[in-house]
mmCIF file of C-alpha atoms in Angstrom:
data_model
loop_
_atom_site.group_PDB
_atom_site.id
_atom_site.type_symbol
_atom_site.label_atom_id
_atom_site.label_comp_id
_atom_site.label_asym_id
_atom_site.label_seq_id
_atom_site.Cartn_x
_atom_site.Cartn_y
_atom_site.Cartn_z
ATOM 1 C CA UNK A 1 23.505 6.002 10.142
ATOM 2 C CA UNK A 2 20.912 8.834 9.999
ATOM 3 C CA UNK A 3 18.271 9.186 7.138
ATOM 4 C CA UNK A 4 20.094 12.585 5.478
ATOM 5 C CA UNK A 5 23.108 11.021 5.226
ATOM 6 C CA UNK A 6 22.394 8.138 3.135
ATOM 7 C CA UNK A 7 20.190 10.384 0.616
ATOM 8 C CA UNK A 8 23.292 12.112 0.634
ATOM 9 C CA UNK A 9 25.668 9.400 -0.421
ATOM 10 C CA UNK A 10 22.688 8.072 -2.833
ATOM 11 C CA UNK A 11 22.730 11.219 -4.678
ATOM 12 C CA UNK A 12 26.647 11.591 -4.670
ATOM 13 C CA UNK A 13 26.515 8.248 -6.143
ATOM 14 C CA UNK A 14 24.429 8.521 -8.820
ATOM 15 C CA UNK A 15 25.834 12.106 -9.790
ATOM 16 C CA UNK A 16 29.173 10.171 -9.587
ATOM 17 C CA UNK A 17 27.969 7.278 -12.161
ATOM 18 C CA UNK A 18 26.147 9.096 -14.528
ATOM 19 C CA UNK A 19 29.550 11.279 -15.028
ATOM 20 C CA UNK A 20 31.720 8.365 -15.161
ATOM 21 C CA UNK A 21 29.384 7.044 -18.185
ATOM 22 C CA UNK A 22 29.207 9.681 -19.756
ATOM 23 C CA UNK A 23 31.965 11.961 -20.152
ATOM 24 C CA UNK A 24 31.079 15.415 -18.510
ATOM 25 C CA UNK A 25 30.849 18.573 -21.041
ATOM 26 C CA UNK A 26 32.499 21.050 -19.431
ATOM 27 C CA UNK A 27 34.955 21.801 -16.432
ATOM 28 C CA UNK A 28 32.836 23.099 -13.939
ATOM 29 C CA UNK A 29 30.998 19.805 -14.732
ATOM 30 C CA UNK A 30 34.494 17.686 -14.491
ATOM 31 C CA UNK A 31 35.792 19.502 -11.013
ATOM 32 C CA UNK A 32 32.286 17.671 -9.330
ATOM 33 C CA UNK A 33 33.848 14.525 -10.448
ATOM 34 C CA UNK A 34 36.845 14.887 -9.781
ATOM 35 C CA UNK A 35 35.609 16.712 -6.195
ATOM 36 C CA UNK A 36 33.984 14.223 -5.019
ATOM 37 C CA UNK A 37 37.182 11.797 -4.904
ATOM 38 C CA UNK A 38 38.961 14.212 -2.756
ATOM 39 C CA UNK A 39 39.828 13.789 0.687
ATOM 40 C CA UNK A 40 37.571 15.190 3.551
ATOM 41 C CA UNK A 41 38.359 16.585 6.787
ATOM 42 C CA UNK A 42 39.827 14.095 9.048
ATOM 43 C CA UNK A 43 39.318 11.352 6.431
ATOM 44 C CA UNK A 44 43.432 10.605 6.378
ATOM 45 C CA UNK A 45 45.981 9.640 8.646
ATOM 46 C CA UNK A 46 49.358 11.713 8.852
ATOM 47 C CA UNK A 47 51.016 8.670 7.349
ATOM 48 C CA UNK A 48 48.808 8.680 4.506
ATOM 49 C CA UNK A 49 49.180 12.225 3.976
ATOM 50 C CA UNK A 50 53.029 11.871 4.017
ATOM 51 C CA UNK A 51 52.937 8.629 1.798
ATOM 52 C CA UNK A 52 50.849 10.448 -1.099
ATOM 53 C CA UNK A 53 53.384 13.307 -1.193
ATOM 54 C CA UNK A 54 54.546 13.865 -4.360
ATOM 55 C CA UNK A 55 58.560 12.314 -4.391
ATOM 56 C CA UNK A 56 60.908 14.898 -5.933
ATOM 57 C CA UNK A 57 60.537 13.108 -8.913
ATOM 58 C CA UNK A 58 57.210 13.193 -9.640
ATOM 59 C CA UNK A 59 57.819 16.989 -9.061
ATOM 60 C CA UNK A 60 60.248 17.359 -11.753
ATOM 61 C CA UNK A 61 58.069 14.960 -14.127
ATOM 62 C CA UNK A 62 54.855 17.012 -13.207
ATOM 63 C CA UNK A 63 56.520 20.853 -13.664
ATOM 64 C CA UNK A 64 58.167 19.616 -17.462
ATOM 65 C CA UNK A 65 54.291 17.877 -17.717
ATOM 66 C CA UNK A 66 53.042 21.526 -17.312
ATOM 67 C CA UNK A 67 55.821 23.009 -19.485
ATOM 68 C CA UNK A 68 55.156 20.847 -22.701
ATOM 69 C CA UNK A 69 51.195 21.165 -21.846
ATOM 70 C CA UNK A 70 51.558 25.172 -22.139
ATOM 71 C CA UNK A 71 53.635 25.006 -25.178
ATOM 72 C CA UNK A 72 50.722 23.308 -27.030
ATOM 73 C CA UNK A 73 48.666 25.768 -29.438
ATOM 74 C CA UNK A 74 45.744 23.269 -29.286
ATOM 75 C CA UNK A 75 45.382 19.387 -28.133
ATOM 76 C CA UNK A 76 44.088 18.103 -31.193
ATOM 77 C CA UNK A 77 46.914 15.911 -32.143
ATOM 78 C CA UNK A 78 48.258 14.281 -28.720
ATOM 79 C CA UNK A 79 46.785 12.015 -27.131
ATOM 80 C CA UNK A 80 47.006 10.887 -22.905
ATOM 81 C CA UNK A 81 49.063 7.988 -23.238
ATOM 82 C CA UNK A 82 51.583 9.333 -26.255
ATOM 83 C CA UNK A 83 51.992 12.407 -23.502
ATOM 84 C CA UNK A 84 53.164 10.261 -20.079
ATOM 85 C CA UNK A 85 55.259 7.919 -21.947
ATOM 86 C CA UNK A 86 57.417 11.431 -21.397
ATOM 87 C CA UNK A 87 56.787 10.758 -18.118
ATOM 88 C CA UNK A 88 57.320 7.471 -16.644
ATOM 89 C CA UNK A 89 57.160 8.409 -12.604
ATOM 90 C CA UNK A 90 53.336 9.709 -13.109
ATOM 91 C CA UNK A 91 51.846 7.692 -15.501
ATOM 92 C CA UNK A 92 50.757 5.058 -12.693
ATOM 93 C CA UNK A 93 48.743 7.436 -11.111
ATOM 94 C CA UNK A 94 47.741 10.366 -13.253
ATOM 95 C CA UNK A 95 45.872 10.530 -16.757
ATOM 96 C CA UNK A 96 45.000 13.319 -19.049
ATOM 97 C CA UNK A 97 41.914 14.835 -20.062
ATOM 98 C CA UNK A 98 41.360 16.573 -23.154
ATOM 99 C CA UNK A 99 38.189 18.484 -23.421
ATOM 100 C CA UNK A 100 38.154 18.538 -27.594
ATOM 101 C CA UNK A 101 41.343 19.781 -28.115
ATOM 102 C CA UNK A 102 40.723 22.886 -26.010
ATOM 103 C CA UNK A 103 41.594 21.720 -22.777
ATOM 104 C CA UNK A 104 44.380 19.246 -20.925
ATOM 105 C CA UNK A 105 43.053 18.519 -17.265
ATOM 106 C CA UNK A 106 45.752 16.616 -15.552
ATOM 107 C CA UNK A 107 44.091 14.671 -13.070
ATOM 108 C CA UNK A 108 44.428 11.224 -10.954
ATOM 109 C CA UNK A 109 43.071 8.544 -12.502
ATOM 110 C CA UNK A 110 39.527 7.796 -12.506
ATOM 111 C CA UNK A 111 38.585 4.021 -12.570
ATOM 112 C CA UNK A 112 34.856 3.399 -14.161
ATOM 113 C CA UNK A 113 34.704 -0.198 -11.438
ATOM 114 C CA UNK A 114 33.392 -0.752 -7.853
ATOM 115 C CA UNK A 115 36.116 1.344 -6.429
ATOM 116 C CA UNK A 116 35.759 4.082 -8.367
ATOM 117 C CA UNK A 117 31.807 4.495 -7.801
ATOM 118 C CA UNK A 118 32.679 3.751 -3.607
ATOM 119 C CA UNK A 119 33.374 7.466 -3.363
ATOM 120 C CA UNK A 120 36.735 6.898 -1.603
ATOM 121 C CA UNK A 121 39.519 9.453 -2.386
ATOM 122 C CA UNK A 122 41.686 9.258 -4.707
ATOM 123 C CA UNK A 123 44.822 7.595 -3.387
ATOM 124 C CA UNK A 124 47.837 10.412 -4.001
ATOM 125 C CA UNK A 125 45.031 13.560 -3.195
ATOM 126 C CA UNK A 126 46.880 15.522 -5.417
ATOM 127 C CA UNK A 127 44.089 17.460 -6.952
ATOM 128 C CA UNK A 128 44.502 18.775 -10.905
ATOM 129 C CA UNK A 129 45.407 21.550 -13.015
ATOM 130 C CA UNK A 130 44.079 22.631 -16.219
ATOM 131 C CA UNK A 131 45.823 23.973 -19.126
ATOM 132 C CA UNK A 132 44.045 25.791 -21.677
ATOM 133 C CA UNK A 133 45.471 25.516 -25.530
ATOM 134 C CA UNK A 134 47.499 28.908 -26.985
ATOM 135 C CA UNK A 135 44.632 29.063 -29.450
ATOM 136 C CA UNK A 136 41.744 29.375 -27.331
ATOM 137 C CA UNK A 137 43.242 31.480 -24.357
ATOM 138 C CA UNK A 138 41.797 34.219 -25.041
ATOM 139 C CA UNK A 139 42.896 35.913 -21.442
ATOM 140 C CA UNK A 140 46.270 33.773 -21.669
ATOM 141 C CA UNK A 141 47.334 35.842 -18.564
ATOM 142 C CA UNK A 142 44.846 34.968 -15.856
ATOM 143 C CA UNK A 143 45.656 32.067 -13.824
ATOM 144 C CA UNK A 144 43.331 30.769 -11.236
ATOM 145 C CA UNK A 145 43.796 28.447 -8.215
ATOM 146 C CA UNK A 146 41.702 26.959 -5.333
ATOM 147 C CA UNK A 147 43.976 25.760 -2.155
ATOM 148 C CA UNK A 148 41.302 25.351 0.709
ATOM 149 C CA UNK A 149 38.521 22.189 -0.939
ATOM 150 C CA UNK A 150 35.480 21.935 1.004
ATOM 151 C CA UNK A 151 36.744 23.776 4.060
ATOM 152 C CA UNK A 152 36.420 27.197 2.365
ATOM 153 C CA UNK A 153 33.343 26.491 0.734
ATOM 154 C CA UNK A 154 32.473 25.810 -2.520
ATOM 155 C CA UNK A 155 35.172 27.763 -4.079
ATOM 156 C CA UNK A 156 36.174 24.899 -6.188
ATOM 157 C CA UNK A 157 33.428 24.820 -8.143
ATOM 158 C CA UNK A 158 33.537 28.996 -7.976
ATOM 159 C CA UNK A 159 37.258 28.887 -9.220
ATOM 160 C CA UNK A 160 36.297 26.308 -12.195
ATOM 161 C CA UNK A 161 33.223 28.070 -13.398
ATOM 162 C CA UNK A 162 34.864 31.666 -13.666
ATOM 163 C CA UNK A 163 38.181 30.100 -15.374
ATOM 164 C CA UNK A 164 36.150 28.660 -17.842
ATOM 165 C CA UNK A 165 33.827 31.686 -18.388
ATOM 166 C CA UNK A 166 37.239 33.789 -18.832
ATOM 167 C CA UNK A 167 38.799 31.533 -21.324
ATOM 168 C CA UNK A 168 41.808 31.787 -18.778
ATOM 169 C CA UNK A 169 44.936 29.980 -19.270
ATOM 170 C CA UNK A 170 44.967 27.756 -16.353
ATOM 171 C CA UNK A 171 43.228 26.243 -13.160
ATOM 172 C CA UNK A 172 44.750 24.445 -10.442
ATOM 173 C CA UNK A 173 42.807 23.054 -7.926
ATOM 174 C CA UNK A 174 44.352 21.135 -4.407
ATOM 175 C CA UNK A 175 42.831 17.625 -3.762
ATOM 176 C CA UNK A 176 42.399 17.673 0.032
ATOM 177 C CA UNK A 177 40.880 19.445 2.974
ATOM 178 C CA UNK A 178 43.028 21.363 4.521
ATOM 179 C CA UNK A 179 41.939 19.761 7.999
ATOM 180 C CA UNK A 180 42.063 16.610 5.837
ATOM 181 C CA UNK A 181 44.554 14.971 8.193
ATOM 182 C CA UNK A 182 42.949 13.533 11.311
ATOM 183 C CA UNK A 183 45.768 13.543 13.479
ATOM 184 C CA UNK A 184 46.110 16.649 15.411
ATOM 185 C CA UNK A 185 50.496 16.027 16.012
ATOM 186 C CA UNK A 186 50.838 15.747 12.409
ATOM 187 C CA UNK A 187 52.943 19.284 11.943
ATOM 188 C CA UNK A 188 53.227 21.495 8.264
ATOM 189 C CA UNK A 189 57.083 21.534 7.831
ATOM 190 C CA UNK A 190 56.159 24.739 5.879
ATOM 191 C CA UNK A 191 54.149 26.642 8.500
ATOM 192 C CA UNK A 192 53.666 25.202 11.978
ATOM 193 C CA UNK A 193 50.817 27.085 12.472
ATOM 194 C CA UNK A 194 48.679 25.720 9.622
ATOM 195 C CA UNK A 195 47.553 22.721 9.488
ATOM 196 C CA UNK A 196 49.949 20.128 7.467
ATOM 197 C CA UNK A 197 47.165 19.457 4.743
ATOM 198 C CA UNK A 198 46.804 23.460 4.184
ATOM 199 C CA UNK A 199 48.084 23.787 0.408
ATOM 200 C CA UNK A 200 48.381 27.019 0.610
ATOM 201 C CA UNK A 201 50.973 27.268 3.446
ATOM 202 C CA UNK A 202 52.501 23.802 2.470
ATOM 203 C CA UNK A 203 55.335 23.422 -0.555
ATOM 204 C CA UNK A 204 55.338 19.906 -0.162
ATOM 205 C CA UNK A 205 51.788 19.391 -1.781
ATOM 206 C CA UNK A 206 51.350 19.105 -5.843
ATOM 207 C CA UNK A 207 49.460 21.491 -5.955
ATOM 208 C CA UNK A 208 52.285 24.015 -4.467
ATOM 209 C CA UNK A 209 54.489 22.124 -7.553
ATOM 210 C CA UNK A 210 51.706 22.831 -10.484
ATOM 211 C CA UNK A 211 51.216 26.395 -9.689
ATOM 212 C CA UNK A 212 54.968 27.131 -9.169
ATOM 213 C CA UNK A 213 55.645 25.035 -12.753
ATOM 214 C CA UNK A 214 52.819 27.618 -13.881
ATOM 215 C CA UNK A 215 54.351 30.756 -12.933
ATOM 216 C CA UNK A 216 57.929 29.626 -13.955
ATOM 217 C CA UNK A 217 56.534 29.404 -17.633
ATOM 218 C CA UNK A 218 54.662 32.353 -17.358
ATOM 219 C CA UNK A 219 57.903 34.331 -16.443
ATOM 220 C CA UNK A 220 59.549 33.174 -19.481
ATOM 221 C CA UNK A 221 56.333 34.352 -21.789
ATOM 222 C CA UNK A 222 56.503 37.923 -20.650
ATOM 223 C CA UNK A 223 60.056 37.961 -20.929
ATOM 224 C CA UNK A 224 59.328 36.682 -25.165
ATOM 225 C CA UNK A 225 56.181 38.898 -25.826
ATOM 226 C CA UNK A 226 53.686 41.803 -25.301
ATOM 227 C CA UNK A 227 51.225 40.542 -23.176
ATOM 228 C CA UNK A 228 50.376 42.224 -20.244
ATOM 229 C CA UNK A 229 51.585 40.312 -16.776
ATOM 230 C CA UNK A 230 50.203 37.356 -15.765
ATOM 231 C CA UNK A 231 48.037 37.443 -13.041
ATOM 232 C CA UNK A 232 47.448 35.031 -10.261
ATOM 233 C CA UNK A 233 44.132 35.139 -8.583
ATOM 234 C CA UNK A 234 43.431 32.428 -5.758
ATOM 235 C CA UNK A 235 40.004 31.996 -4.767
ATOM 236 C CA UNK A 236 38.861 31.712 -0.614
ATOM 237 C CA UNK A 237 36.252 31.278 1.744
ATOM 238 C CA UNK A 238 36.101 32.715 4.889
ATOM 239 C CA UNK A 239 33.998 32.948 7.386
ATOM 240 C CA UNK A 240 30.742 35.214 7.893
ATOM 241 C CA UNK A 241 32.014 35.930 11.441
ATOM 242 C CA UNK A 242 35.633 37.475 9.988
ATOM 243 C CA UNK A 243 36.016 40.798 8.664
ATOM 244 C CA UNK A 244 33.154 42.259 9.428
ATOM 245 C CA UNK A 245 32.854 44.942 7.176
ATOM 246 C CA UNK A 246 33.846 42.941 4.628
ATOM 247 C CA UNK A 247 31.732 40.358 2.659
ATOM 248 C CA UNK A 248 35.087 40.483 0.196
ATOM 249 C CA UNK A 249 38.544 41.179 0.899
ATOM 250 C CA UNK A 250 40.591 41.471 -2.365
ATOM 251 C CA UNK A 251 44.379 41.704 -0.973
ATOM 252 C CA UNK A 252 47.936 40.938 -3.279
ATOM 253 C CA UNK A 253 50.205 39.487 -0.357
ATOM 254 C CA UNK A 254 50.535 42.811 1.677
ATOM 255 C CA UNK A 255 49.681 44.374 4.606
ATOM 256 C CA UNK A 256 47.225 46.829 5.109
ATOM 257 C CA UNK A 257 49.862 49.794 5.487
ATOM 258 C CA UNK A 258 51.366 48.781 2.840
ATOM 259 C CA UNK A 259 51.272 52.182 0.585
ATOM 260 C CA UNK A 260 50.781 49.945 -2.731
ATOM 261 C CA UNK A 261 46.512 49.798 -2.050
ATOM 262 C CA UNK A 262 46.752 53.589 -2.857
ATOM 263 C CA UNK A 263 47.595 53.037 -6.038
ATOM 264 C CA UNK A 264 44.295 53.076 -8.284
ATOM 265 C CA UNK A 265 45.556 50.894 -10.989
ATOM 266 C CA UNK A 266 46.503 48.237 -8.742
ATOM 267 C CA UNK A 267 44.949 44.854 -10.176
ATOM 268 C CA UNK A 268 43.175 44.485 -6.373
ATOM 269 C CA UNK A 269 41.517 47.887 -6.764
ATOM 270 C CA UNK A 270 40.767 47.597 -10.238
ATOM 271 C CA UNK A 271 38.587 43.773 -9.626
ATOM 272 C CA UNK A 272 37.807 45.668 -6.875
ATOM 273 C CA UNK A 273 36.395 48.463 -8.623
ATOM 274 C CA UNK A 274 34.202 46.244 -11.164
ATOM 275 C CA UNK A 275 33.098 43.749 -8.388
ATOM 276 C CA UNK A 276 31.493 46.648 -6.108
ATOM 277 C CA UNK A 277 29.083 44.808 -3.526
ATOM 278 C CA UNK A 278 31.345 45.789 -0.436
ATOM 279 C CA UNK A 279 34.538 44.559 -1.247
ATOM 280 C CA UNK A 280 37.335 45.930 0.468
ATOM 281 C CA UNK A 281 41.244 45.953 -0.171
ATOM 282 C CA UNK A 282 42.703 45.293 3.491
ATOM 283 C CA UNK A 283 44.324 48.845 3.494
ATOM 284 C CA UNK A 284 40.275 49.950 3.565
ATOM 285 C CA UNK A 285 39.525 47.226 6.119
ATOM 286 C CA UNK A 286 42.651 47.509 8.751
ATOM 287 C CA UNK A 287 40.490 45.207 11.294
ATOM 288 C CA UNK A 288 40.736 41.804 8.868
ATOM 289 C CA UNK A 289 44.131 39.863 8.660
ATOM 290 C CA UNK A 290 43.425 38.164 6.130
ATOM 291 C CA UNK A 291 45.468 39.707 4.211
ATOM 292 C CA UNK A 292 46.802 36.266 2.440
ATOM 293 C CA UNK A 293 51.191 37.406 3.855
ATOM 294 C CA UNK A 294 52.195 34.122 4.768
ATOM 295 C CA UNK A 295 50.529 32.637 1.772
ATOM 296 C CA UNK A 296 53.740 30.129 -0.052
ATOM 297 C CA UNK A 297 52.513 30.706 -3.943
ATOM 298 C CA UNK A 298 52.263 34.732 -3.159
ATOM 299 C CA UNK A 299 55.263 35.103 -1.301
ATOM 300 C CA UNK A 300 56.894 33.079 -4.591
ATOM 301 C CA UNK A 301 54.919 35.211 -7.153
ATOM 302 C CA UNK A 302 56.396 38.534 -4.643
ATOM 303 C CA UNK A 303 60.196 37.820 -5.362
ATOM 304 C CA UNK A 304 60.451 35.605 -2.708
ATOM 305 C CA UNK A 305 63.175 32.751 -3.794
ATOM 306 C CA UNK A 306 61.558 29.320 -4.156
ATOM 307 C CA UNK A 307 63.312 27.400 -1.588
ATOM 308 C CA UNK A 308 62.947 30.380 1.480
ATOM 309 C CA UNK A 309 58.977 30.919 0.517
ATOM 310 C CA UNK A 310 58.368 29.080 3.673
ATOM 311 C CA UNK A 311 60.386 31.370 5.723
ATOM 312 C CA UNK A 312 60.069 34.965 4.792
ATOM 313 C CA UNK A 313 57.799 37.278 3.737
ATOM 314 C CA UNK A 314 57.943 39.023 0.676
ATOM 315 C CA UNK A 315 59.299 43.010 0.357
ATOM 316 C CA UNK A 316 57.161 45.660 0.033
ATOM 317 C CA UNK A 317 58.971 46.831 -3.272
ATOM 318 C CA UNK A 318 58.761 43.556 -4.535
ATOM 319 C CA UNK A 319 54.948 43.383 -4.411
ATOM 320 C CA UNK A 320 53.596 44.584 -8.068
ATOM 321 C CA UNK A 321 49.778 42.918 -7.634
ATOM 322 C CA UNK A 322 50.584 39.877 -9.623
ATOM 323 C CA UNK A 323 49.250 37.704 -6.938
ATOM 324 C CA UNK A 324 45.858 38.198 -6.209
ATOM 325 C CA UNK A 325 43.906 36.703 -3.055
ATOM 326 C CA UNK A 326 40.100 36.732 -2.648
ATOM 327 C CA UNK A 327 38.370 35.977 0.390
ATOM 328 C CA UNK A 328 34.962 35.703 0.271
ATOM 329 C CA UNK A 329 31.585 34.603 2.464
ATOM 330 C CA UNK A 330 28.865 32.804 0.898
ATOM 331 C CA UNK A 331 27.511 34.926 -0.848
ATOM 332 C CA UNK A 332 30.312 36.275 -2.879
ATOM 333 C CA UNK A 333 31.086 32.772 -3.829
ATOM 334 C CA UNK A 334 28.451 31.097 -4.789
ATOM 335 C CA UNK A 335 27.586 34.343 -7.282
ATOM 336 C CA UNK A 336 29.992 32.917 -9.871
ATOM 337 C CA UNK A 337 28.340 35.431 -12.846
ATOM 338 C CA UNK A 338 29.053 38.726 -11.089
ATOM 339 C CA UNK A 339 33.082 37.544 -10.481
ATOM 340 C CA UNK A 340 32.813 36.344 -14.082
ATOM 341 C CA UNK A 341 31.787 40.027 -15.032
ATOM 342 C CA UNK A 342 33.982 41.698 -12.703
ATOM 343 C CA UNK A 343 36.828 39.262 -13.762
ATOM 344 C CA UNK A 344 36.365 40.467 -17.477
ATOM 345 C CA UNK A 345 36.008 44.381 -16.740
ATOM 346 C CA UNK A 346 38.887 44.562 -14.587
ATOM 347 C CA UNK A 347 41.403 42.652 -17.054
ATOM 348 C CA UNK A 348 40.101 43.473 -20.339
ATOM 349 C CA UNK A 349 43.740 43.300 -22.288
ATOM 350 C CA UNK A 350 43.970 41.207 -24.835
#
């Protein structure tokens, strides 16, 4: 066992203590908690990975979790267990959260014993959402997710920090590595060409079920009031050999010929716009394909039906710029205050 590596662990471990004594104060503070109980690449067997799936179930239980969490104005009056006695099938495995009554992070549950401070992941690697209270979302129709932990970078930490800063209305981050599952025949049902662990190309995963539960709601709410669309922006990391002329690629779920990037008020070119520092839509950078097409939660958000996301792609006239996929390198995302900036410019409705 080399030197680095157990100063590593060390440091994980008392970062992982303190935290577990002391409640942490924010989100950003919460997801390194929470982070470091997810699983790593190769760290699970495919029959792990297919025992920790969420049943249908605890799907249903977790979207009409999300759907009484978003009706709350504020959390000041409910408390974790008065909430999943709703919800029998999750209760043994999830807990909630509540940052004052501002916040509901639904999360797996954190033991303060010998297990908990072993650093092993958390058994179901389900990852958590946040919901922010009606009263305090002050952007109630920004939405962030983060699919790719660890394996994309630190976008985790990126994805909580500007959510926070933005007083969005909700967060939803995946629980695994997408190369998280050591076994090299273990096939995504969703996208053979991912790998099975990959929540963004897998509808299997919780995470797939929290942001779809999100976006359901969220389609009701602009159907009842004023606000402007919800948008849907999923953070990435790629890598500093792709896209070469690209340090950011800011795409919606189309291709590069697609004729919707000419359109100056599309939500890509406007975050665009205020983010500067070479970022690109893909119509601007024809070279990269990443271009985020066979991504499950945009094709869904892109008039796709729910049970054919895995299958087709979404229509060109059905792509508005709700959906809203970032790929970064380094240093785009670990420069959390200009996103936070460029986040509020470009979406300054209220």
């Amino acid at each position: 066992m080399s030197a680095p590596w157990i100063l590593r662990s060390l440091c994980l471990f008392l970062f992982i203590f303190s935290f577990t004594n002391a409640q942490a104060t924010s989100i950003l503070e919460f997801n390194g908690v929470l982070e470091a109980h997810f699983a790593r690449e190769n760290q699970i067997s495919k029959e792990q990975w297919e025992d920790a799936l969420p049943t249908e179930y605890e799907r249903t239980e977790a979207v009409g979790l999300v759907n009484y969490l978003m009706s709350l104005l504020t959390f000041s009056n409910v408390t974790h267990s008065s909430v999943l006695s709703l919800f029998p099938r999750l209760r043994n495995f999830v807990n909630i959260t509540f940052f004052e009554d501002k916040y509901a992070v639904v999360h797996e549950i954190l033991r303060d014993d010998a297990d908990n401070r072993s650093l092993q992941p958390f058994s179901r690697y389900w990852g958590y959402v946040v919901i922010t209270g009606r009263k305090y979302a002050t952007k109630p129709y920004l939405h962030h997710s983060s699919p790719h932990f660890e394996s994309d970078g630190d976008v985790g930490n990126q994805s909580a920090a500007i959510f926070e800063a933005t007083a969005s209305r909700s967060l939803v981050v995946a629980g695994a590595s997408r190369y998280a599952v050591r076994d090299n025949n273990a096939t995504n049902p969703c996208a053979k060409n991912y790998a099975v662990a990959d929540a963004a190309h897998n509808n299997l995963t919780m995470f797939h079920t929290f942001n779809t539960a999100i976006f359901k709601v969220s389609k009701v709410i602009e159907a009842t009031t004023v606000l402007p669309d919800d948008i849907f922006l999923q953070w990435h990391g790629m890598s500093e050999r792709s896209c070469i002329a690209s340090p950011v690629l800011i795409s919606i779920g189309a291709k590069g010929t697609d004729e919707v990037y000419n359109d100056p008020n599309l939500t890509a070119n406007k975050l665009k716009l205020a983010y500067g520092n070479g970022a690109h839509n893909p119509m601007e950078d024809p070279s990269c394909n990443l271009a985020a097409t066979t991504n499950i939660f945009g094709r869904l958000i892109n008039g796709v039906p729910e049970d054919e996301v895995c299958l087709h792609s979404a229509a060109e006239d059905d792509i508005k710029g709700q959906f809203l996929h970032l790929e970064q390198k380094r240093q785009a995302r670990d420069d959390h205050l200009s996103w936070i900036k460029a986040t509020q410019k470009a979406f300054r409705e209220s």
